[in-house]
Short mmCIF file of C-alpha atoms in Angstrom, two decimals:
data_model
loop_
_atom_site.label_atom_id
_atom_site.label_comp_id
_atom_site.label_asym_id
_atom_site.label_seq_id
_atom_site.Cartn_x
_atom_site.Cartn_y
_atom_site.Cartn_z
CA MET P 1 0.00 0.00 0.00
CA PRO P 2 1.71 3.20 -1.13
CA ASP P 3 2.43 5.69 1.62
CA LYS P 4 2.24 9.17 0.08
CA THR P 5 3.18 11.13 3.16
CA MET P 6 5.85 13.76 2.71
CA THR P 7 6.86 17.05 4.23
CA ALA P 8 5.69 20.39 2.88
CA ASP P 9 9.24 21.11 1.71
CA GLU P 10 9.37 17.79 -0.15
CA ALA P 11 6.05 18.54 -1.84
CA VAL P 12 7.13 22.00 -2.91
CA SER P 13 10.49 20.71 -4.16
CA ARG P 14 8.52 18.89 -6.86
CA LEU P 15 7.17 22.15 -8.25
CA ARG P 16 9.07 23.64 -11.16
CA ASP P 17 9.47 27.24 -12.24
CA GLY P 18 6.78 28.27 -14.69
CA MET P 19 4.24 25.65 -13.63
CA THR P 20 0.50 26.29 -13.50
CA VAL P 21 -0.55 25.77 -9.90
CA GLY P 22 -4.13 25.68 -8.62
CA ILE P 23 -4.68 26.63 -4.99
CA GLY P 24 -7.79 25.41 -3.15
CA GLY P 25 -9.90 27.09 -0.48
CA TRP P 26 -11.71 30.37 -1.05
CA GLY P 27 -10.68 33.91 -0.05
CA SER P 28 -9.36 33.63 3.48
CA ARG P 29 -10.90 30.20 4.07
CA ARG P 30 -9.12 26.82 4.31
CA LYS P 31 -6.14 27.89 2.22
CA PRO P 32 -3.11 25.54 2.15
CA MET P 33 -1.01 28.17 3.89
CA ALA P 34 1.69 25.78 5.21
CA LEU P 35 2.34 24.80 1.58
CA ILE P 36 2.37 28.47 0.56
CA ARG P 37 4.90 29.17 3.31
CA ALA P 38 7.01 26.28 1.99
CA MET P 39 6.80 27.81 -1.50
CA LEU P 40 8.07 31.09 -0.09
CA ARG P 41 11.03 29.26 1.49
CA SER P 42 11.78 27.56 -1.83
CA GLY P 43 12.90 29.45 -4.90
CA VAL P 44 10.02 28.34 -7.10
CA THR P 45 8.88 31.23 -9.29
CA GLY P 46 7.37 32.32 -12.60
CA LEU P 47 4.14 30.53 -11.68
CA THR P 48 0.71 30.74 -13.21
CA VAL P 49 -1.59 30.66 -10.19
CA VAL P 50 -5.28 29.69 -10.42
CA SER P 51 -7.20 30.62 -7.28
CA TYR P 52 -10.29 32.00 -5.61
CA GLY P 53 -7.77 34.40 -4.20
CA GLY P 54 -6.92 35.19 -0.62
CA PRO P 55 -3.64 35.61 1.26
CA ASP P 56 -2.18 32.76 -0.84
CA VAL P 57 -2.28 35.09 -3.82
CA GLY P 58 -1.21 38.07 -1.74
CA MET P 59 1.89 36.41 -0.31
CA LEU P 60 3.04 34.85 -3.59
CA ALA P 61 2.49 38.19 -5.35
CA ALA P 62 4.36 40.10 -2.65
CA ALA P 63 7.29 37.69 -3.01
CA GLY P 64 7.28 38.11 -6.79
CA ARG P 65 6.55 34.45 -7.56
CA ILE P 66 3.51 34.91 -9.81
CA ARG P 67 4.00 35.41 -13.54
CA ARG P 68 0.30 35.20 -14.28
CA LEU P 69 -2.76 35.05 -12.05
CA VAL P 70 -6.10 33.51 -13.03
CA ALA P 71 -8.71 34.69 -10.52
CA PRO P 72 -12.12 36.34 -10.08
CA PHE P 73 -11.02 38.24 -6.96
CA ALA P 74 -8.56 38.38 -4.10
CA THR P 75 -9.91 39.14 -0.64
CA LEU P 76 -9.26 38.51 3.03
CA ASP P 77 -13.06 38.32 3.63
CA SER P 78 -13.14 40.28 6.90
CA ILE P 79 -10.72 42.73 5.25
CA PRO P 80 -12.28 43.20 1.80
CA LEU P 81 -9.18 44.15 -0.19
CA GLU P 82 -6.10 41.89 -0.25
CA PRO P 83 -3.31 44.42 0.32
CA HIS P 84 -0.45 42.74 -1.55
CA PHE P 85 -2.55 41.68 -4.53
CA ARG P 86 -3.74 45.26 -4.67
CA ALA P 87 -0.23 46.71 -4.43
CA ALA P 88 1.08 44.37 -7.15
CA ARG P 89 -1.79 45.35 -9.47
CA GLU P 90 -1.32 49.06 -8.80
CA ARG P 91 2.38 48.72 -9.58
CA GLY P 92 1.36 47.11 -12.87
CA GLU P 93 3.34 43.99 -12.01
CA LEU P 94 0.67 41.33 -12.06
CA ASP P 95 -0.38 39.75 -15.33
CA LEU P 96 -4.02 38.93 -14.62
CA MET P 97 -6.60 36.75 -16.33
CA GLU P 98 -9.61 38.23 -14.55
CA VAL P 99 -12.61 35.93 -14.88
CA ASP P 100 -15.95 35.56 -13.15
CA GLU P 101 -16.33 33.10 -10.24
CA ALA P 102 -18.47 30.77 -12.34
CA MET P 103 -16.05 30.95 -15.28
CA LEU P 104 -13.22 29.76 -13.04
CA LEU P 105 -15.40 26.88 -11.80
CA TRP P 106 -16.28 25.80 -15.33
CA GLY P 107 -12.66 26.13 -16.46
CA LEU P 108 -11.65 23.68 -13.73
CA ARG P 109 -14.61 21.44 -14.52
CA ALA P 110 -13.60 21.36 -18.20
CA ALA P 111 -10.06 20.34 -17.22
CA ALA P 112 -11.31 17.70 -14.80
CA ASN P 113 -13.49 16.23 -17.55
CA ARG P 114 -10.72 16.50 -20.19
CA LEU P 115 -12.80 18.87 -22.30
CA PRO P 116 -11.24 21.78 -24.20
CA PHE P 117 -13.93 24.18 -22.95
CA LEU P 118 -17.37 24.38 -21.41
CA PRO P 119 -20.09 26.88 -22.35
CA VAL P 120 -20.93 29.47 -19.69
CA ARG P 121 -23.38 32.34 -19.80
CA ALA P 122 -21.20 34.47 -17.51
CA GLY P 123 -18.82 36.97 -19.07
CA LEU P 124 -20.82 38.11 -22.10
CA GLY P 125 -21.49 41.85 -22.11
CA SER P 126 -18.95 42.44 -19.35
CA ASP P 127 -15.40 43.74 -19.62
CA VAL P 128 -14.14 40.24 -18.84
CA MET P 129 -14.28 39.85 -22.63
CA ARG P 130 -12.34 43.10 -23.20
CA VAL P 131 -9.52 42.28 -20.79
CA ASN P 132 -9.26 38.67 -22.05
CA PRO P 133 -9.18 39.08 -25.83
CA GLY P 134 -8.30 35.39 -26.19
CA LEU P 135 -11.70 34.26 -24.93
CA ARG P 136 -13.95 32.85 -27.65
CA THR P 137 -17.70 32.31 -27.80
CA VAL P 138 -19.69 29.28 -28.90
CA THR P 139 -23.23 29.14 -30.26
CA SER P 140 -25.69 26.42 -29.32
CA PRO P 141 -26.36 24.06 -32.27
CA TYR P 142 -29.93 23.55 -31.00
CA ASP P 143 -33.04 25.60 -31.63
CA ASP P 144 -32.32 28.16 -28.88
CA GLY P 145 -29.23 29.37 -30.78
CA GLU P 146 -27.89 31.05 -27.64
CA THR P 147 -24.30 32.27 -27.59
CA PHE P 148 -22.03 31.45 -24.66
CA VAL P 149 -18.49 32.06 -23.57
CA ALA P 150 -16.39 29.00 -24.38
CA MET P 151 -14.50 28.90 -21.11
CA PRO P 152 -11.19 27.16 -21.83
CA ALA P 153 -10.09 24.28 -19.61
CA LEU P 154 -7.83 25.40 -16.77
CA ARG P 155 -5.50 22.43 -16.80
CA LEU P 156 -3.13 22.49 -13.81
CA ASP P 157 0.35 21.06 -13.41
CA ALA P 158 -0.22 20.89 -9.68
CA ALA P 159 -2.96 21.49 -7.14
CA LEU P 160 -2.40 22.46 -3.51
CA VAL P 161 -5.28 22.00 -1.06
CA HIS P 162 -5.75 21.78 2.69
CA VAL P 163 -8.38 19.59 4.39
CA ASN P 164 -9.21 18.57 7.94
CA ARG P 165 -8.25 14.86 7.79
CA ALA P 166 -6.52 12.53 5.36
CA ASP P 167 -5.10 9.05 5.35
CA ARG P 168 -1.61 8.15 4.12
CA ARG P 169 -2.89 7.13 0.72
CA GLY P 170 -4.44 10.49 -0.09
CA ASN P 171 -8.10 10.18 0.82
CA GLY P 172 -9.01 13.62 2.09
CA GLN P 173 -11.90 14.67 4.32
CA TYR P 174 -13.40 18.09 5.00
CA LEU P 175 -15.41 18.58 8.17
CA GLY P 176 -16.53 22.20 7.81
CA PRO P 177 -19.67 23.54 6.12
CA ASP P 178 -18.22 24.05 2.63
CA PRO P 179 -15.98 21.83 0.48
CA TYR P 180 -15.16 24.87 -1.69
CA PHE P 181 -13.67 23.40 -4.91
CA ASP P 182 -10.77 21.38 -3.56
CA ASP P 183 -11.81 18.09 -5.18
CA LEU P 184 -12.11 19.86 -8.51
CA PHE P 185 -8.67 21.45 -8.20
CA CYS P 186 -7.21 17.98 -7.61
CA GLU P 187 -9.13 16.49 -10.55
CA ALA P 188 -7.97 19.29 -12.87
CA ALA P 189 -4.31 18.74 -11.98
CA ASP P 190 -1.58 16.33 -13.07
CA THR P 191 -0.29 16.19 -9.50
CA ALA P 192 -2.03 17.13 -6.25
CA TYR P 193 -0.62 17.78 -2.80
CA VAL P 194 -3.06 17.55 0.08
CA SER P 195 -2.10 18.97 3.43
CA CYS P 196 -4.29 18.16 6.42
CA GLU P 197 -4.69 18.97 10.08
CA ARG P 198 -4.19 15.35 11.02
CA ILE P 199 -3.32 12.10 9.26
CA VAL P 200 -5.57 9.29 10.49
CA ASP P 201 -5.96 5.60 9.74
CA THR P 202 -8.28 5.00 6.81
CA ALA P 203 -10.83 3.38 9.15
CA GLU P 204 -11.00 6.62 11.16
CA LEU P 205 -12.19 8.67 8.17
CA ALA P 206 -15.69 7.21 8.04
CA LYS P 207 -15.96 7.52 11.82
CA GLY P 208 -15.08 11.21 11.67
CA GLY P 209 -17.86 12.28 9.32
CA PRO P 210 -20.48 11.08 6.82
CA PRO P 211 -19.37 9.52 3.50
CA GLN P 212 -20.03 12.79 1.68
CA SER P 213 -17.30 14.45 3.75
CA LEU P 214 -14.75 12.25 1.93
CA LEU P 215 -13.96 14.95 -0.61
CA VAL P 216 -10.62 14.10 -2.20
CA LYS P 217 -10.01 10.67 -3.73
CA ARG P 218 -6.57 9.10 -3.48
CA HIS P 219 -6.21 8.30 -7.19
CA ARG P 220 -5.73 12.05 -7.87
CA VAL P 221 -3.30 12.64 -5.00
CA THR P 222 0.50 12.63 -5.23
CA GLY P 223 1.46 13.68 -1.73
CA VAL P 224 -0.09 13.93 1.74
CA ILE P 225 1.34 16.41 4.20
CA GLU P 226 0.43 16.44 7.89
CA ALA P 227 0.31 20.13 8.76
CA PRO P 228 -1.52 20.99 11.99
CA GLY P 229 -2.51 24.65 11.78
CA GLY P 230 -1.68 24.35 8.09
CA ALA P 231 -4.42 26.77 7.02
CA HIS P 232 -3.41 29.44 9.54
CA PHE P 233 -4.27 32.35 9.48
CA THR P 234 -7.23 31.46 7.27
CA SER P 235 -10.18 29.55 8.72
CA CYS P 236 -10.32 25.76 8.91
CA ALA P 237 -13.72 24.95 10.42
CA PRO P 238 -14.40 23.10 12.65
CA ASP P 239 -10.77 22.76 13.77
CA TYR P 240 -10.27 26.52 14.10
CA GLY P 241 -11.60 29.84 12.88
CA ARG P 242 -9.73 32.60 11.11
CA ASP P 243 -7.02 34.29 13.22
CA GLU P 244 -8.40 37.78 12.71
CA GLU P 245 -5.78 39.48 14.83
CA PHE P 246 -2.91 37.90 12.96
CA GLN P 247 -4.62 38.59 9.64
CA ARG P 248 -4.72 42.27 10.60
CA THR P 249 -1.00 42.08 11.35
CA TYR P 250 -0.44 40.55 7.90
CA ALA P 251 -2.55 43.23 6.23
CA THR P 252 -0.91 46.19 7.99
CA THR P 253 2.76 45.19 8.25
CA PRO P 254 5.06 46.11 5.34
CA TRP P 255 5.83 42.90 3.46
CA PRO P 256 9.64 42.79 4.01
CA GLU P 257 9.12 43.22 7.74
CA PHE P 258 6.33 40.63 7.86
CA ALA P 259 8.35 38.13 5.81
CA ALA P 260 11.44 38.61 7.96
CA ARG P 261 9.52 38.26 11.19
CA TYR P 262 7.35 35.26 10.33
CA LEU P 263 8.53 33.52 7.19
CA GLY P 264 12.30 33.30 7.61
CA GLY P 265 12.33 29.89 9.32
CA ASP P 266 10.47 26.60 8.99
CA GLU P 267 6.86 25.85 9.91
CA GLN P 268 7.76 25.21 13.57
CA THR P 269 9.45 28.59 13.73
CA TYR P 270 6.35 30.17 12.18
CA ARG P 271 4.08 28.55 14.72
CA ALA P 272 6.28 29.72 17.57
CA ALA P 273 6.43 33.25 16.13
CA VAL P 274 2.64 33.50 15.85
CA GLY P 275 2.22 32.06 19.33
CA ARG P 276 0.54 28.78 18.45
CA ARG P 277 1.47 25.54 20.14
CA PRO P 278 3.14 23.04 17.82
CA MET U 1 -40.69 56.00 19.76
CA THR U 2 -37.87 58.18 18.47
CA GLU U 3 -37.79 59.61 14.96
CA VAL U 4 -37.17 57.19 12.07
CA THR U 5 -33.58 57.52 10.84
CA ARG U 6 -32.30 57.64 7.26
CA ALA U 7 -30.71 54.22 7.78
CA GLU U 8 -34.10 52.83 8.76
CA HIS U 9 -35.74 54.25 5.67
CA CYS U 10 -32.98 52.61 3.65
CA VAL U 11 -33.74 49.29 5.36
CA ILE U 12 -37.37 49.63 4.29
CA ALA U 13 -36.43 50.60 0.73
CA CYS U 14 -34.14 47.56 0.46
CA ALA U 15 -36.70 45.21 2.03
CA GLU U 16 -39.31 46.34 -0.51
CA GLU U 17 -37.10 45.08 -3.35
CA TRP U 18 -37.83 41.47 -2.35
CA ARG U 19 -41.57 41.99 -1.75
CA ASP U 20 -43.05 39.97 -4.60
CA ASP U 21 -40.18 37.61 -5.32
CA GLY U 22 -41.76 34.50 -3.83
CA GLU U 23 -39.65 31.47 -3.04
CA VAL U 24 -36.21 32.62 -4.21
CA LEU U 25 -32.89 33.19 -2.49
CA ALA U 26 -32.47 36.78 -1.31
CA SER U 27 -28.74 37.59 -1.53
CA PRO U 28 -28.11 40.90 0.21
CA MET U 29 -24.59 42.34 0.28
CA GLY U 30 -23.97 45.04 2.85
CA VAL U 31 -25.38 45.68 6.30
CA ILE U 32 -28.58 47.52 5.39
CA PRO U 33 -29.64 45.17 2.56
CA SER U 34 -29.05 42.25 4.96
CA ILE U 35 -31.33 43.76 7.58
CA GLY U 36 -33.82 44.58 4.82
CA ALA U 37 -33.92 41.04 3.46
CA ARG U 38 -34.43 39.57 6.92
CA LEU U 39 -37.13 42.14 7.65
CA ALA U 40 -38.93 41.22 4.40
CA ARG U 41 -38.72 37.55 5.31
CA LEU U 42 -40.15 38.18 8.80
CA THR U 43 -43.04 40.26 7.48
CA PHE U 44 -44.35 40.44 3.92
CA ALA U 45 -42.10 37.95 2.07
CA PRO U 46 -42.05 34.81 4.26
CA ASP U 47 -41.13 32.43 1.44
CA LEU U 48 -37.70 34.00 0.81
CA LEU U 49 -34.63 31.82 1.32
CA LEU U 50 -31.71 33.30 3.25
CA THR U 51 -28.20 32.08 4.04
CA ASP U 52 -26.06 32.51 7.14
CA GLY U 53 -23.54 34.30 4.93
CA GLU U 54 -21.67 31.05 4.39
CA ALA U 55 -22.89 27.60 3.38
CA LEU U 56 -26.16 27.21 5.27
CA LEU U 57 -29.74 28.16 4.50
CA VAL U 58 -31.37 29.38 7.68
CA THR U 59 -34.85 30.34 8.83
CA SER U 60 -35.63 33.63 10.55
CA ASP U 61 -34.66 32.27 13.96
CA GLY U 62 -31.41 30.81 12.64
CA THR U 63 -32.60 27.21 12.32
CA VAL U 64 -30.71 25.44 9.54
CA GLU U 65 -33.07 24.39 6.76
CA GLY U 66 -30.63 23.59 3.98
CA TRP U 67 -27.10 23.38 2.65
CA LEU U 68 -25.81 25.79 0.03
CA PRO U 69 -22.03 25.57 -0.44
CA TYR U 70 -20.49 27.79 -3.13
CA ARG U 71 -20.74 25.12 -5.82
CA GLN U 72 -24.50 24.81 -5.31
CA HIS U 73 -24.87 28.54 -4.88
CA LEU U 74 -23.43 29.05 -8.37
CA THR U 75 -25.98 26.60 -9.79
CA LEU U 76 -28.73 28.44 -7.95
CA VAL U 77 -27.49 31.66 -9.57
CA THR U 78 -27.56 30.21 -13.07
CA GLY U 79 -30.91 28.57 -12.33
CA GLY U 80 -32.24 32.07 -11.78
CA ARG U 81 -34.15 31.52 -8.51
CA ARG U 82 -32.35 34.34 -6.75
CA HIS U 83 -32.50 38.11 -6.40
CA VAL U 84 -29.13 39.60 -5.51
CA MET U 85 -28.50 43.10 -4.19
CA MET U 86 -24.84 43.85 -4.84
CA GLY U 87 -22.71 46.81 -3.92
CA ALA U 88 -21.21 49.09 -6.57
CA SER U 89 -18.05 51.18 -6.55
CA GLN U 90 -19.25 52.74 -9.81
CA LEU U 91 -22.62 52.67 -11.60
CA ASP U 92 -23.59 54.32 -14.89
CA ARG U 93 -26.98 55.37 -16.24
CA HIS U 94 -27.43 52.05 -18.07
CA GLY U 95 -26.78 50.09 -14.89
CA ASN U 96 -23.25 48.95 -15.71
CA GLN U 97 -21.53 48.27 -12.41
CA ASN U 98 -17.88 48.15 -11.34
CA ILE U 99 -16.36 46.51 -8.28
CA SER U 100 -13.08 45.48 -9.91
CA CYS U 101 -10.77 48.48 -10.14
CA VAL U 102 -10.64 52.22 -10.70
CA GLY U 103 -8.52 53.64 -13.50
CA PRO U 104 -7.06 51.73 -16.43
CA TRP U 105 -7.48 47.96 -15.96
CA GLU U 106 -3.91 47.28 -17.10
CA ARG U 107 -2.56 49.30 -14.19
CA PRO U 108 -5.35 50.46 -11.89
CA THR U 109 -5.01 53.57 -9.78
CA ARG U 110 -7.04 51.67 -7.20
CA GLN U 111 -7.43 47.92 -7.28
CA LEU U 112 -10.71 46.82 -5.71
CA LEU U 113 -12.20 43.33 -5.33
CA GLY U 114 -12.13 42.00 -8.87
CA VAL U 115 -15.20 41.08 -10.92
CA ARG U 116 -16.22 38.40 -8.40
CA GLY U 117 -19.63 36.98 -9.42
CA ALA U 118 -21.02 40.18 -10.95
CA PRO U 119 -20.93 38.88 -14.55
CA VAL U 120 -22.68 35.60 -13.73
CA ASN U 121 -25.19 37.32 -11.45
CA THR U 122 -26.31 39.94 -13.92
CA LEU U 123 -26.71 37.49 -16.80
CA ASN U 124 -28.71 34.95 -14.82
CA ASN U 125 -30.85 36.33 -12.02
CA PRO U 126 -32.58 39.57 -11.06
CA THR U 127 -30.04 42.08 -9.77
CA SER U 128 -30.40 45.23 -7.69
CA TYR U 129 -27.72 47.51 -6.28
CA TRP U 130 -27.12 49.20 -2.95
CA VAL U 131 -25.03 52.36 -2.63
CA PRO U 132 -24.66 53.61 0.97
CA ARG U 133 -23.02 56.91 -0.03
CA HIS U 134 -24.58 58.40 -3.14
CA SER U 135 -22.00 60.58 -4.89
CA ARG U 136 -20.64 61.63 -8.26
CA ARG U 137 -17.75 59.26 -7.73
CA VAL U 138 -20.14 56.31 -7.66
CA PHE U 139 -22.82 57.46 -10.11
CA VAL U 140 -20.48 58.07 -13.04
CA GLU U 141 -20.86 58.75 -16.74
CA ARG U 142 -18.88 55.62 -17.59
CA VAL U 143 -17.59 52.85 -15.35
CA ASP U 144 -13.90 51.93 -15.62
CA MET U 145 -14.55 48.17 -15.76
CA VAL U 146 -17.90 46.59 -16.54
CA CYS U 147 -18.42 43.81 -13.99
CA GLY U 148 -22.22 43.84 -13.66
CA VAL U 149 -23.74 44.08 -17.15
CA GLY U 150 -25.91 47.12 -17.89
CA ASN U 151 -28.99 47.31 -20.10
CA ASP U 152 -27.07 48.72 -23.09
CA ARG U 153 -24.78 45.69 -23.18
CA ALA U 154 -27.31 42.94 -22.55
CA ALA U 155 -28.59 42.29 -26.08
CA GLY U 156 -29.47 38.61 -26.41
CA ALA U 157 -29.04 37.96 -22.70
CA ARG U 158 -32.37 36.27 -22.06
CA TYR U 159 -32.20 36.22 -18.27
CA HIS U 160 -30.69 39.69 -17.73
CA CYS U 161 -32.88 41.72 -15.37
CA LEU U 162 -31.83 44.87 -13.53
CA ARG U 163 -34.47 45.72 -10.95
CA ARG U 164 -33.58 48.69 -8.82
CA VAL U 165 -30.87 50.78 -7.26
CA VAL U 166 -31.24 51.90 -3.65
CA SER U 167 -28.94 54.59 -2.28
CA ASP U 168 -28.89 56.59 0.93
CA LEU U 169 -30.75 59.30 -1.01
CA GLY U 170 -33.41 57.46 -2.95
CA VAL U 171 -34.68 54.60 -5.10
CA PHE U 172 -34.11 54.21 -8.84
CA ASP U 173 -35.36 51.90 -11.57
CA PHE U 174 -34.67 51.52 -15.29
CA GLY U 175 -38.18 52.38 -16.45
CA THR U 176 -37.39 54.79 -19.29
CA PRO U 177 -37.88 53.87 -22.97
CA ASP U 178 -34.13 53.23 -23.35
CA ARG U 179 -33.99 51.53 -19.93
CA THR U 180 -31.75 54.12 -18.29
CA MET U 181 -31.71 54.93 -14.60
CA ARG U 182 -34.66 56.90 -13.31
CA LEU U 183 -35.39 58.38 -9.90
CA VAL U 184 -38.61 56.89 -8.55
CA ALA U 185 -38.45 57.84 -4.86
CA VAL U 186 -36.48 59.96 -2.43
CA HIS U 187 -36.12 59.20 1.24
CA PRO U 188 -37.84 61.63 3.63
CA GLY U 189 -35.75 64.80 4.00
CA VAL U 190 -34.01 64.38 0.61
CA THR U 191 -34.76 66.69 -2.31
CA VAL U 192 -34.73 65.77 -5.99
CA GLU U 193 -32.15 68.52 -6.51
CA GLN U 194 -29.86 66.89 -3.94
CA VAL U 195 -29.99 63.62 -5.86
CA ARG U 196 -29.28 65.39 -9.17
CA GLU U 197 -26.27 67.17 -7.69
CA ALA U 198 -24.83 63.92 -6.36
CA THR U 199 -25.13 62.17 -9.75
CA SER U 200 -22.65 62.68 -12.62
CA PHE U 201 -25.00 61.65 -15.42
CA GLU U 202 -28.32 63.14 -16.41
CA LEU U 203 -30.91 61.36 -14.33
CA ALA U 204 -34.38 60.60 -15.68
CA MET U 205 -37.30 61.35 -13.38
CA ALA U 206 -40.46 59.37 -12.76
CA ASP U 207 -43.64 61.34 -13.52
CA GLU U 208 -44.20 61.53 -9.82
CA VAL U 209 -41.21 61.01 -7.57
CA ALA U 210 -42.51 59.23 -4.48
CA VAL U 211 -41.26 59.38 -0.92
CA THR U 212 -39.96 56.20 0.70
CA ARG U 213 -42.61 54.93 3.06
CA ALA U 214 -42.08 54.95 6.81
CA PRO U 215 -41.65 51.64 8.61
CA THR U 216 -44.71 50.40 10.45
CA PRO U 217 -44.38 50.31 14.25
CA ALA U 218 -44.00 46.52 14.04
CA GLU U 219 -41.23 46.84 11.41
CA LEU U 220 -39.45 49.47 13.44
CA ARG U 221 -39.52 47.24 16.49
CA LEU U 222 -38.11 44.33 14.46
CA ILE U 223 -35.30 46.50 13.08
CA ARG U 224 -34.36 48.01 16.42
CA GLU U 225 -34.92 45.15 18.82
CA VAL U 226 -34.60 41.94 16.83
CA LEU U 227 -32.55 42.39 13.67
CA ASP U 228 -30.05 45.11 14.52
CA PRO U 229 -30.04 45.94 18.25
CA GLY U 230 -26.36 46.97 17.96
CA ASN U 231 -27.30 49.65 15.39
CA ALA U 232 -24.78 48.52 12.78
CA ARG U 233 -27.04 50.22 10.23
CA ALA U 234 -26.02 53.65 11.52
CA ARG U 235 -22.38 52.89 10.72
CA GLU U 236 -23.32 52.23 7.08
CA VAL U 237 -25.68 55.22 6.69
CA ALA U 238 -25.49 58.11 9.14
CA GLY U 239 -28.49 60.16 10.21
#
């Protein structure tokens, strides 16, 4: 039985410059932040990032690792505007494919189903079409004759997601109210790295929640990373809520100072610096 | 009972937007629309569906009655059984809305949220807007980035439906022959001239500009004692 467990640094060492990387979660909710911190420690750069953006996007943008971003927004939820995403855009440094929330979903769904595109109604009439001149439309061959955006598949080289529980083979379980799109990110990717609050025996998964909480299937998973507090400072219900105070620190501290204070060492050092027990 | 505040009139104006919607999801964004939607549900629109702001559908007393994670929410949007009231950093006379960025998109002078779900919302389900501070900076001649699709750009969009705009000054619809924004009501204490001065584009006028109705005593009690005892509404709209 293959054991896919690895450290965050081992997972990130498999990423290559220029890859297209999908990041799970939503805004400042259940983001794979321990994996993002490992990316910041590594030199990996020139990435195309696909994300319902939160501080994952902000940190990677602040560190200059994103060549191109595919996203409908970047927000910290309780703080509406993501400060580093915003700064990077206002400096004109961030190449952005700005798409609607539903377009991103259908782009992932197309990739997961190995389709070149899927038709979506969203985007027509809006400036999403102006700022993405490469987007094409498709007309229904049936009697309705309606025209849609042909949302291209967002095929990923790698997906990074964080869930509450996983076993060593890569079966991942969420225990909060919303799965977000983490299963879809894994299905749209050639490789997927799943960090979790706790690795448990396979038999424990079904005891921990109903079958429909078993979100990520092992056949799409390359690596499993045990990372307690691995979504910090985003929320990871029901294990913990968002660390609002630390998020405010992140949003108000100049990036070089924040990075030096919290991101210079390994994950243990980070946890000690933010005052969380290992 | 003390005098009805501007914020409370705004709550009523927002609540009225969901009056005849039936059994659809009310998606309010902002403090006052949220109070308004819950008020409507508790009084004249009991069939409305409401979320807890995350993945749960809840009744008026907070009892969970359903599950609506983002993936199902997006299907509900495209299925059309929803009336959203979004915010707007910019709005033009055709109802084009911007929440993405101000200035040139390539290098914005002010990056805002991004398009979020505004394109999918406006093409699929009835959409209204809420503007807590009516000004020339919001009500502009031309938005910098079209996120929510206006009436002049919606040709062939079979489910496009802009309902109303509610601001801290008044209520607007798109009832002119060319479906441009039209003042239909002012809140008590606001003059038509005040609204004109705070709007960059030429604003059409309803034949008779109404005055936003006052809350009933029962509604006022619900707003003050049940829905918003902490008076968060006053932080969104003063007075």
